[in-house]
C-alpha cells in the first residue's frame, strides 16, 4: 500500500474525455508507487504555478557516457519520493515492431526498478523508461540489455534513429529501411554511447518521398527512397480507377496535381507519364496505389543538415547525393562510409554545440562537399546563383578538371 | 575481493524480424497495394497474394505498464501477439484474416482506445515532455495533447479532412515537436530574468554567450560577482541561453505564451517540404485544458475542411488561396509580428503584383 | 574639313553586318568633328588594350548641382580633341513621344555645341547628349532648356523616371501613366537638380503587371497598374478565339497557365473566372486581348526598394501599397505625398550611398512601414514568419490597436 | 557692368501630349485591343473605332545626328511626323491607315533599319555605356550589342521564339543593364590592383572601406603613405570599391571576363518576377565581336526555341524542365561557382527529393 495521494484538482480534469488519459495511468501506478504519488504532486504543482521543477545533473551506467536523461526535483522537499526521476532511452527495433512477450518483459523490468511509466515512443524514436532513482539505473539497464536492447543517444552524440514501416508493410518502399537503419546506426555505436561530437547527429530513414519519418526536417542525414527509371503503370487498373472515380476526379486530383505536369489522361482512359520530368514526388502513386508503383531501378536520395529551431532557425536537409543504389553489401558499406566521412568532417570542423547543418550554413555547401569528397551536382540546387559575388578565377581549371573526371 | 562490474553488451539497434508479425515478415518488401476499408483500418495486399489488415488505435504515449499490458492482452487474444507503434505513438495491430478486424476493434474500443488516425484524419498529436519530465519546459505536453485530442476525437476516428492533418506541440522554443500542418508551441515574450547569485557557480559563461543567436548576452560583474547581462533591445526571447544556464529564467507563468503555426509539411508529395508559418500568438498558457489554444486550432480545422480541395495539405491550401484570405477566413488578426525579420526573410516578402482582392 | 582619322582596324569590323552601326555613325560625325575623330581614336585604343580611359570630375550648369556626367580623358595627350567628353542627361516626355520638329532641334543644338552623338535613350530614360566640352555645356543646356526640356538626375538625387506607352497606345493600361509620371517626378524637381540624398532614388511607372518598365527590379518606387473587381469578359470573343485556335490550344496556353488555376473553359466554349483567386498577372488578358480586359475598378499597386547589384545583391521592390486609386487630383496628391514621406524617411535614416531598399533590408520592413505611416498588410508577404525569433510582448496592445483602427 | 547669368527654367518632365501622334492623343486611355499583323507591326484598335498601326524598327541607340535626321525624314514622309522610342531603343512610327504600313517599312528597310522586335522575337539588347563613355567599364557596350544583334538579326525580324526574349548587357558588375532572359555581364575574377601612390590624393578612405560588401578593405600605410589594403581571401571581385577609388584597379584586360546569366524576368505574367541565374563564366572579353559570348547566347536560344512551350519565358521554361536538364541540353558545365554562397542562398538549395533523372 502506497503513500497517500496529493490533491490534484487540475490533473483530475484530465481524466475525463474520450482520449486515453495519462493521468489515469499515473494514478494507477501511484497505487503502489510512492515515487508516482509525489510525481503527481509535483506535476499538479507545475499546473498550479505554471512552472517546471526538474533540473539536470549526471547519471549513467557503467561503460557508457550517455543514454540516460537525469532529472532531479527542485522541490524534493515537498515531493521527496520523486526527487530523482531519470529516464533511460532505449533504442527500438526498426519500424517499432514488438511481440507482446518482449513488451511484457519491459513492463516487468520497469515495474520493478522504475516508476512504471513508459513512453512509446519519444520523438527521436526511443523507448523511454521514465522515472528511475539513481541507484536503480544500472539494474534496470542490465536487465534491458540482457533482453537484447541497448541504450540510445543523448548529449553530443549520434542519436537514436528511426525508419518507417516501409518494407515491412508498405508498397511504396524503395529500399530496405530496416537493414539500412541497422547497418548505418550500429556502425556508430561508440559515438552513441560515448558523446564526444560537437553536438547531436541524427539519421532517419524513409522508404519514399512521403517521408513518413520527417527525415528532411528532423535529421542531420536523411536517407529517402526513390527510383531512376519509369513509374510502373498497370493500365488496366488505371482504367478501373477512372471508371470508378470518373475522369473529372482523376484530372482534378491526379493529373493537375503533378508538380511538373508530367501526367496526361488519354482519351482512352489510359495514363501517359513524361517520366523525364517526373520528380518522384509520389503523389500520383499515392492516389492510385493499385495502378501505379515506383520504378524498378530503386535507390535513395540523401539530404544532409536538417534540424529544428535553435540558434539560426529551422533548417531542412540539402540534397548531397541525388541517387545511390542500396542493395548489395557494398552499397550498404558505401552509405555507412559516407555517414562516417560526414561525421568525421563535422567533428573536426563543427563548433561546440553546432549542428552539421549549421556548420554547412557557416562554411558553405561547397566547402562541405569538398570536405566529404562529393562533386557538386545541379540536383543539389533549386537554381544556380543569382549574384556575382564570387571569385571565379579558378573557372578554367575547374571546368578542365570536371571534363577529366567525366571522360575518366 | 571485488566482483567485476557488468559491462554493457553494445548490441545497438536490435533485429526487427524477431518482433515482426509473421505475415509482414513473410512479405517483407513484397507489398503491392493498399486500401482503407474504414477509418483506422489499412488493408495491404502483397505480390505473394498474402493480405494483412492493420487496425490503428490512439494511445496516450505516456503509458503506465497497466495500459501496455492491457494492449498486450488484446494483441494476444485478437492479433497473433504482435503490434507496432507509429511515429505518432499510435499502436497498430495486424491480422491476416479480415474477419478478425471487427472483434479486434470492439475489444480496443471497449478498453477506451479510439480507432482512427489513418488517411485524411487528424492523427495523434506528436508530443514532447513538458512539465512531466523536461528541465526547461514552458508548459506541459501530455496535458496539452490530452485536452486537444479530447476535442479532436471525432476528427481522429473519421477521415473527412481534405488530406492528412499532422499536428505537433512543443513545450519550449527549442521545438522538439516537428513541423506540422498545425503546430502549438511555447513562445516566450520577455527576456530571461537572471538570478545573478547562481550564474557564477552554475554557468560556463563563454558558452552561454556563444549560445545566443543575436549576441545579446555579455559577461558582466553584478554586485561584485561575475554574472551575465542581457541587452533587452536585442533579445528575441528564444530561450537558447536557458538550458546551458538555468539561472537565466526564460520561463514565466504569465509571459511564456502559446503561439500557433500553420502549413508545415514534411512530405515531398506534390509540393516540396514546407516550414509552418506563424498565425496566432499571445495565447494564454492555460492548464489544465488550454481552451483558448484549442478554440483556435478547431477554428482553423473548420475553415480548412470547408475550403480546401481534396489532397491539399493545409499549407498547400493556403498557398492556393493566399495568406491574406487565410487570415480573412479564420478571422485571425495579421500583425507586424507576422512580418519576418530574421535572416533571409526577404524571400518571404511579396515582390510582385500578384495580389488577390 | 576635319582632322585626319586615326586607323581603327578593330572598330572598322563593326561597320559590317545587318544591324545599324554606331561606328559608321561616329565616322559620319568625324568628317567635320575633330572631337569625334579623337573619340574614335580613344575607343579603338580601348578595343586594342581592353581598357577604358575616361575619368570623372566636375561639370555642371549654373543653378544646378547635377544632371551632367563629366568625362575627362586619361589619354588626352594621344587624343587631345576628345579630352573632354561630357554628357547632358535630358528628361524625356512620358512614353518618349516626339515630333520630328523637336528631334531636329535637338540635332541642331547638339551638332552646334556637342559631338553630335545622342543616345535615345539611356537605361534610366534620359535623352543623353554625349560629348561636350566643358565650355559648351552651358550653351547647350540653355538652348535645350529654352526648347522646353530640363536636365535629368545624376548622383545622389531623384533620378529621371520612365513610364510605359500605356494610355497612349496600350489597352492594358490601368492608370494614366503620363500624368502620374509628371505629377510625381515634377514634385521632386529640387531633389533632381540638387543632389543631397543618401543615394539615387528612382520612380518607374508601368500601366499593368506586364511591367514593361522593369519597375519592380529597377526602381526604388514602382507604380504598377491593377484592378480590384472582375476581369471584363467578352464571351462572344472568347468563343471566336476558341473556334480559331481550338480548345486544346486554349487549355494549354491560357487555362493551365493561370498561376492560381482561376480559369475554367466551359463545355460551351465560354470562360469562367474565379476572380477572387485571380492575382491580376495579366497572362490570360495578354493572350486573349480581344476577349478579356482588366476590370473597371482600376488603380495601382506600389512596391518599394528595387535596385540592381551593388553591395548586397539585386533587390526587388516589396509591396507596400496593395491597391490605391489614381484618378482624382486628391489621388495624385496622395501618391506624391507618399513618395515624399518615403524619400524623407530614407533621407533621414539611410546611410551614405545606401539605397532605399538596402535601408529597408537593414532596418526591417516593419520599421520602414512605421516610419512612413503605413499599416502592415498580408499582401506584403508571400507567407508569414517561419521562425520564433521575435519579441512579441506587444501582441495584445497591437491586436487591440488594429481592432480600433478597423472599427474606426 | 556684368550680365546676369541665365538661370534654368526648372520645367521638369515635359508634357507628352504636344509630341504625341494625334491618333494616340485622341484615343488616350481608350484602346480596346491589339494584334500583330506581321513581325514589327502592331495594330491597335480603340473603343472610339479609331485604329493605329505601329511599325517598330531597330536602332543603334548611340545615334549620330545624321541617323536621327534620316529617321525624321522618314517620319515626315510616311508617318505624320511623329515617332516614339521604346525602353529598348527601338523606334516606333505610327500611322492611322493600314495602306501606309508597307511603304513605311520599305523606306526604313532601304535605309538599313531592321523591322521587328515585337511579340516573340529577340528584341534589341538593352545596352549601357562601356568604353565609349563610362569611367569604370570592363568592356564596351555598343560594340557588344552591335555584334550580337548582327548575329541575332533573324531573331529580331521574325517572331518564332516561344515568348519574348529580352537580352541585357552590363559592362561592369554594377549592372546598369537590367535583369534579362539572357544577361551578358562583365565578371571580374581578380581582386583590384591598388595603385598606392594615388590612393591618398584621390580616395576618401573611410567611404571606400564602407563600400565593400564583404569588409575586405582596410586602411593601411604602404611605403609610408596612407593607402588601402585588400584581404584577397575575402574579396569577391565585385568592383564596388573602384568608382569611389579609381586607384583600386579592378578592370583587367585579361581577368575581367564575361559571364552569362539566364532566366531573369520582370513581368508578373504567370510567374512572379525572377532574377537571372549564372550559367556560364570565364568567357574571354574579346573585342571587336566577342565571338565566344555570342556562340553561347545563340546556343542557349536554340535550345530554348526547340524545347520550350509557347508563352514560356526562358526562366519559366527552365523551371519546368529543371536546371539539371538545362545544363544537359546546353552542354554547359555545372561547377562549384554555380552554387550560391551569398546571403540567403539557402533558399537556392534543393531541400526536397524532387529530382528528375
Ligand atoms: C524526449 C524528447 C521529446 C519527447 O518527449 O519525445 C526530447 C526531449 C528533449 N530534447 Fe529534444 N527531444 C526529443 C526529440 C527531439 C527532436 C525530434 C527528432 O529527434 O526527430 C528534435 C528536433 C530535431 C532536431 O534534432 O533538431 C529535438 C530538438 C531538440 C533540441 C534542438 C536541437 C537543435 O539543434 O535545434 C534540443 C536542445 C539541445 O539539444 O541543446 C533538445 C533538447 C532536449 C532536452 C534534452 C532538453 C535539454 O536540453 O535538457 C529534452 C529532454 C527532455 C526530457 O527530460 O526527456 N531537443 N528533440 C525527444 C527525444 C526522445 C527520444 O529519444 O526518442
Ligand atoms: C505508420 C506510418 C509510418 C510509420 O512507420 O510509423 C505511416 C504509414 C503510412 N503512410 Fe505516412 N505514415 C506515418 C507518418 C507520416 C508522416 C509523419 C508524421 O505523421 O508526422 C508523414 C509526413 C507528414 C507531413 O508531410 O508533415 C506522412 C506522410 C504520408 C503521405 C503524404 C501525405 C501528403 O499528401 O502530403 C502519404 C501518402 C498518402 O497519403 O497516400 C503517406 C502514406 C502512408 C501509407 C498509406 C503508406 C502505405 O501505403 O502503407 C501508410 C498508411 C497511412 C495511413 O494512415 O493511411 N504518408 N506519414 C506513420 C503513421 C503516423 C500516424 O500514426 O499518424
Ligand atoms: C548611362 C547609363 C547606362 C546607359 O548607357 O544607359 C548608366 C551609366 C552609369 N551608371 Fe547606371 N546607368 C544607367 C542606368 C542604370 C540603371 C537602369 C535603370 O535606371 O533602370 C541601373 C539599375 C537600376 C538601379 O538603379 O539599381 C543603374 C545602376 C547603377 C549603379 C548601381 C546602383 C545600385 O545601387 O546598385 C551605379 C553605381 C552607383 O550609382 O554608385 C551606377 C552608376 C553609373 C555610372 C554613373 C558609373 C559611375 O558610377 O561613374 C555610369 C555613368 C556612365 C556614363 O559615363 O554615362 N548605375 N544604372 C544609364 C543612365 C542613362 C540615363 O540617365 O538614362
Ligand atoms: C513598347 C513597350 C513599352 C514602352 O513604352 O516602351 C512595350 C509594349 C508592349 N508590351 Fe511590353 N513593351 C515593352 C517592353 C517590355 C518589357 C521591358 C523590356 O523590354 O526590358 C517587358 C518585361 C520583360 C521581362 O519580363 O523581363 C515587357 C513585357 C511584356 C509582356 C509580358 C511578357 C511575358 O509573358 O512575360 C507583355 C504581354 C504580352 O507579351 O502579350 C507585353 C505586352 C506589350 C504590348 C503587347 C502591350 C500592348 O497591348 O500594346 C506592347 C506591344 C509589345 C510588342 O512588342 O508586341 N510586354 N515589355 C516596350 C517595347 C520594348 C522593346 O522595344 O522591345
Ligand atoms: S515513407 Fe514511404 S515507404 Fe515509408 S511508410 Fe511512408 S509511404 Fe511507406
Ligand atoms: S510521382 Fe509526382 S512528379 Fe512523378 S508523375 Fe507522379 S505526381 Fe508527377
Ligand atoms: S520542447 Fe523544450 S520543453 Fe519540450 S521536451 Fe523539448 S526541450 Fe523539453
Ligand atoms: S533568450 Fe535568446 S535572445 Fe534572449 S538572451 Fe537568451 S539566447 Fe539571447
Ligand atoms: S506595362 Fe502594361 S500598360 Fe504599360 S505598355 Fe506594358 S502592357 Fe501596356
Ligand atoms: S490575370 Fe492571371 S491570375 Fe488572373 S485569371 Fe488571368 S491568368 Fe489567372
Ligand atoms: S554597367 Fe558599369 S561600366 Fe557599364 S555603364 Fe554602367 S556603370 Fe558604366
Ligand atoms: S572588389 Fe569588391 S569585394 Fe573586392 S575589395 Fe573591392 S569592394 Fe571589396
XYZ file of N, CA, C and O in Angstrom, chain B residues 121-181:
244
model
N -7.488 11.829 -41.657
C -7.960 12.145 -40.315
C -6.994 13.146 -39.687
O -5.966 13.474 -40.269
N -7.354 13.613 -38.517
C -6.390 14.322 -37.690
C -5.771 13.241 -36.818
O -6.443 12.661 -35.969
N -4.518 12.926 -37.033
C -3.903 11.848 -36.275
C -3.473 12.349 -34.899
O -3.648 13.519 -34.565
N -2.952 11.409 -34.131
C -2.466 11.741 -32.791
C -1.450 12.886 -32.893
O -0.658 12.955 -33.824
N -1.508 13.792 -31.948
C -0.568 14.908 -31.902
C 0.776 14.408 -31.389
O 0.845 13.730 -30.359
N 1.822 14.725 -32.125
C 3.139 14.260 -31.663
C 3.566 15.159 -30.517
O 3.627 16.373 -30.671
N 3.814 14.554 -29.347
C 4.097 15.433 -28.219
C 5.441 15.207 -27.578
O 6.204 14.326 -27.944
N 5.734 16.059 -26.669
C 7.069 16.120 -26.087
C 6.966 15.927 -24.568
O 6.037 15.294 -24.089
N 7.878 16.465 -23.768
C 7.920 16.096 -22.359
C 7.255 17.062 -21.387
O 6.560 16.654 -20.466
N 7.543 18.330 -21.580
C 6.905 19.308 -20.721
C 7.177 19.131 -19.242
O 8.197 18.571 -18.826
N 6.245 19.625 -18.454
C 6.413 19.642 -17.007
C 6.599 18.258 -16.401
O 7.166 18.099 -15.335
N 6.141 17.259 -17.115
C 6.249 15.910 -16.575
C 7.697 15.454 -16.426
O 8.032 14.695 -15.534
N 8.549 15.928 -17.285
C 9.909 15.396 -17.239
C 11.025 16.329 -17.691
O 12.170 16.181 -17.272
N 10.713 17.315 -18.520
C 11.812 18.116 -19.064
C 12.322 19.130 -18.048
O 11.627 19.490 -17.106
N 13.553 19.580 -18.268
C 14.156 20.539 -17.340
C 14.017 21.980 -17.802
O 14.457 22.891 -17.110
N 13.420 22.193 -18.983
C 13.321 23.573 -19.462
C 11.940 23.934 -20.003
O 11.831 24.879 -20.795
N 10.890 23.248 -19.594
C 9.603 23.453 -20.271
C 8.894 24.741 -19.870
O 8.963 25.171 -18.729
N 8.187 25.320 -20.844
C 7.349 26.472 -20.567
C 5.923 26.049 -20.286
O 5.111 26.818 -19.796
N 5.604 24.812 -20.632
C 4.266 24.296 -20.379
C 4.338 22.772 -20.327
O 5.419 22.192 -20.396
N 3.170 22.150 -20.200
C 3.151 20.702 -20.218
C 2.946 20.223 -21.654
O 2.580 21.015 -22.526
N 3.191 18.943 -21.889
C 2.973 18.383 -23.220
C 1.813 17.384 -23.170
O 0.814 17.531 -23.870
N 1.918 16.420 -22.292
C 0.895 15.372 -22.214
C -0.488 15.965 -21.991
O -1.471 15.537 -22.593
N -0.556 16.993 -21.141
C -1.844 17.614 -20.842
C -2.402 18.381 -22.031
O -3.596 18.328 -22.320
N -1.523 19.077 -22.733
C -1.957 19.816 -23.920
C -2.504 18.826 -24.939
O -3.589 19.011 -25.497
N -1.767 17.738 -25.138
C -2.171 16.753 -26.137
C -3.471 16.073 -25.715
O -4.412 15.947 -26.508
N -3.551 15.667 -24.478
C -4.765 15.005 -23.989
C -5.984 15.906 -24.191
O -7.004 15.493 -24.758
N -5.872 17.167 -23.797
C -7.055 18.027 -23.901
C -7.409 18.304 -25.351
O -8.575 18.305 -25.729
N -6.390 18.466 -26.211
C -6.680 18.698 -27.625
C -7.275 17.456 -28.281
O -8.236 17.546 -29.040
N -6.721 16.282 -27.960
C -7.239 15.064 -28.587
C -8.660 14.765 -28.114
O -9.460 14.195 -28.856
N -8.974 15.177 -26.898
C -10.374 15.052 -26.468
C -11.258 15.868 -27.400
O -12.295 15.407 -27.867
N -10.788 17.076 -27.728
C -11.564 17.956 -28.611
C -11.610 17.424 -30.040
O -12.580 17.625 -30.759
N -10.535 16.746 -30.446
C -10.420 16.311 -31.845
C -10.732 14.838 -32.025
O -10.445 14.254 -33.077
N -11.341 14.241 -31.013
C -11.633 12.810 -31.072
C -12.371 12.446 -32.356
O -12.016 11.506 -33.066
N -13.405 13.230 -32.668
C -14.205 12.950 -33.865
C -13.341 12.997 -35.119
O -13.474 12.168 -36.013
N -12.427 13.967 -35.165
C -11.562 14.116 -36.338
C -10.542 12.978 -36.418
O -10.028 12.663 -37.495
N -10.273 12.345 -35.289
C -9.333 11.214 -35.275
C -10.001 9.941 -35.782
O -9.416 9.192 -36.572
N -11.236 9.734 -35.362
C -11.903 8.466 -35.705
C -12.597 8.511 -37.062
O -13.146 7.508 -37.507
N -12.611 9.677 -37.702
C -13.193 9.733 -39.050
C -12.103 10.226 -40.017
O -11.043 10.676 -39.593
N -12.392 10.145 -41.295
C -11.416 10.573 -42.314
C -12.028 11.621 -43.211
O -12.070 11.450 -44.423
N -12.526 12.713 -42.635
C -13.175 13.667 -43.526
C -12.477 15.016 -43.622
O -13.096 16.044 -43.838
N -11.160 14.996 -43.474
C -10.384 16.195 -43.764
C -9.965 16.133 -45.247
O -9.999 15.070 -45.853
N -9.575 17.265 -45.836
C -9.125 17.235 -47.238
C -7.900 16.333 -47.448
O -7.778 15.658 -48.463
N -7.016 16.304 -46.470
C -5.854 15.426 -46.532
C -5.454 15.150 -45.081
O -6.105 15.631 -44.152
N -4.391 14.369 -44.908
C -3.914 14.098 -43.555
C -3.664 15.396 -42.808
O -3.159 16.350 -43.381
N -3.956 15.425 -41.539
C -3.606 16.580 -40.706
C -2.645 16.108 -39.621
O -2.954 15.202 -38.847
N -1.469 16.710 -39.618
C -0.413 16.323 -38.689
C -0.152 17.478 -37.745
O 0.370 18.511 -38.158
N -0.532 17.318 -36.504
C -0.372 18.381 -35.516
C 0.806 18.064 -34.602
O 1.061 16.909 -34.279
N 1.542 19.090 -34.242
C 2.658 18.898 -33.322
C 2.572 19.909 -32.187
O 1.917 20.950 -32.313
N 3.231 19.597 -31.091
C 3.327 20.551 -29.985
C 4.785 20.641 -29.553
O 5.563 19.708 -29.760
N 5.142 21.756 -28.970
C 6.457 21.878 -28.346
C 6.307 22.721 -27.093
O 5.679 23.778 -27.123
N 6.915 22.241 -26.020
C 6.733 22.905 -24.728
C 7.800 23.953 -24.430
O 7.826 24.519 -23.349
N 8.696 24.177 -25.380
C 9.579 25.339 -25.295
C 10.013 25.674 -26.708
O 9.734 24.926 -27.638
N 10.720 26.761 -26.891
C 11.038 27.200 -28.252
C 12.135 26.388 -28.915
O 12.480 26.626 -30.071
N 12.654 25.424 -28.210
C 13.618 24.517 -28.819
C 12.912 23.657 -29.844
O 13.465 23.228 -30.826
N 11.626 23.428 -29.582
C 10.771 22.728 -30.529
C 11.182 21.291 -30.831
O 11.531 20.969 -31.970
N 11.112 20.448 -29.846
C 11.338 19.023 -30.103
C 10.219 18.452 -30.954
O 10.372 17.425 -31.602
N 9.077 19.104 -30.895
C 7.994 18.670 -31.762
C 8.384 19.034 -33.182
O 9.174 19.946 -33.406
N 7.843 18.358 -34.138
C 8.235 18.599 -35.516
C 7.473 19.751 -36.141
O 6.656 20.409 -35.500
N 7.762 19.975 -37.410
C 6.961 20.892 -38.208
C 5.589 20.239 -38.369
O 5.490 19.016 -38.456
N 4.528 21.029 -38.411
C 3.208 20.423 -38.515
C 2.252 21.230 -39.372
O 2.463 22.417 -39.608
N 1.208 20.540 -39.836
C 0.126 21.271 -40.500
C -0.341 22.351 -39.541
O -0.642 23.470 -39.933
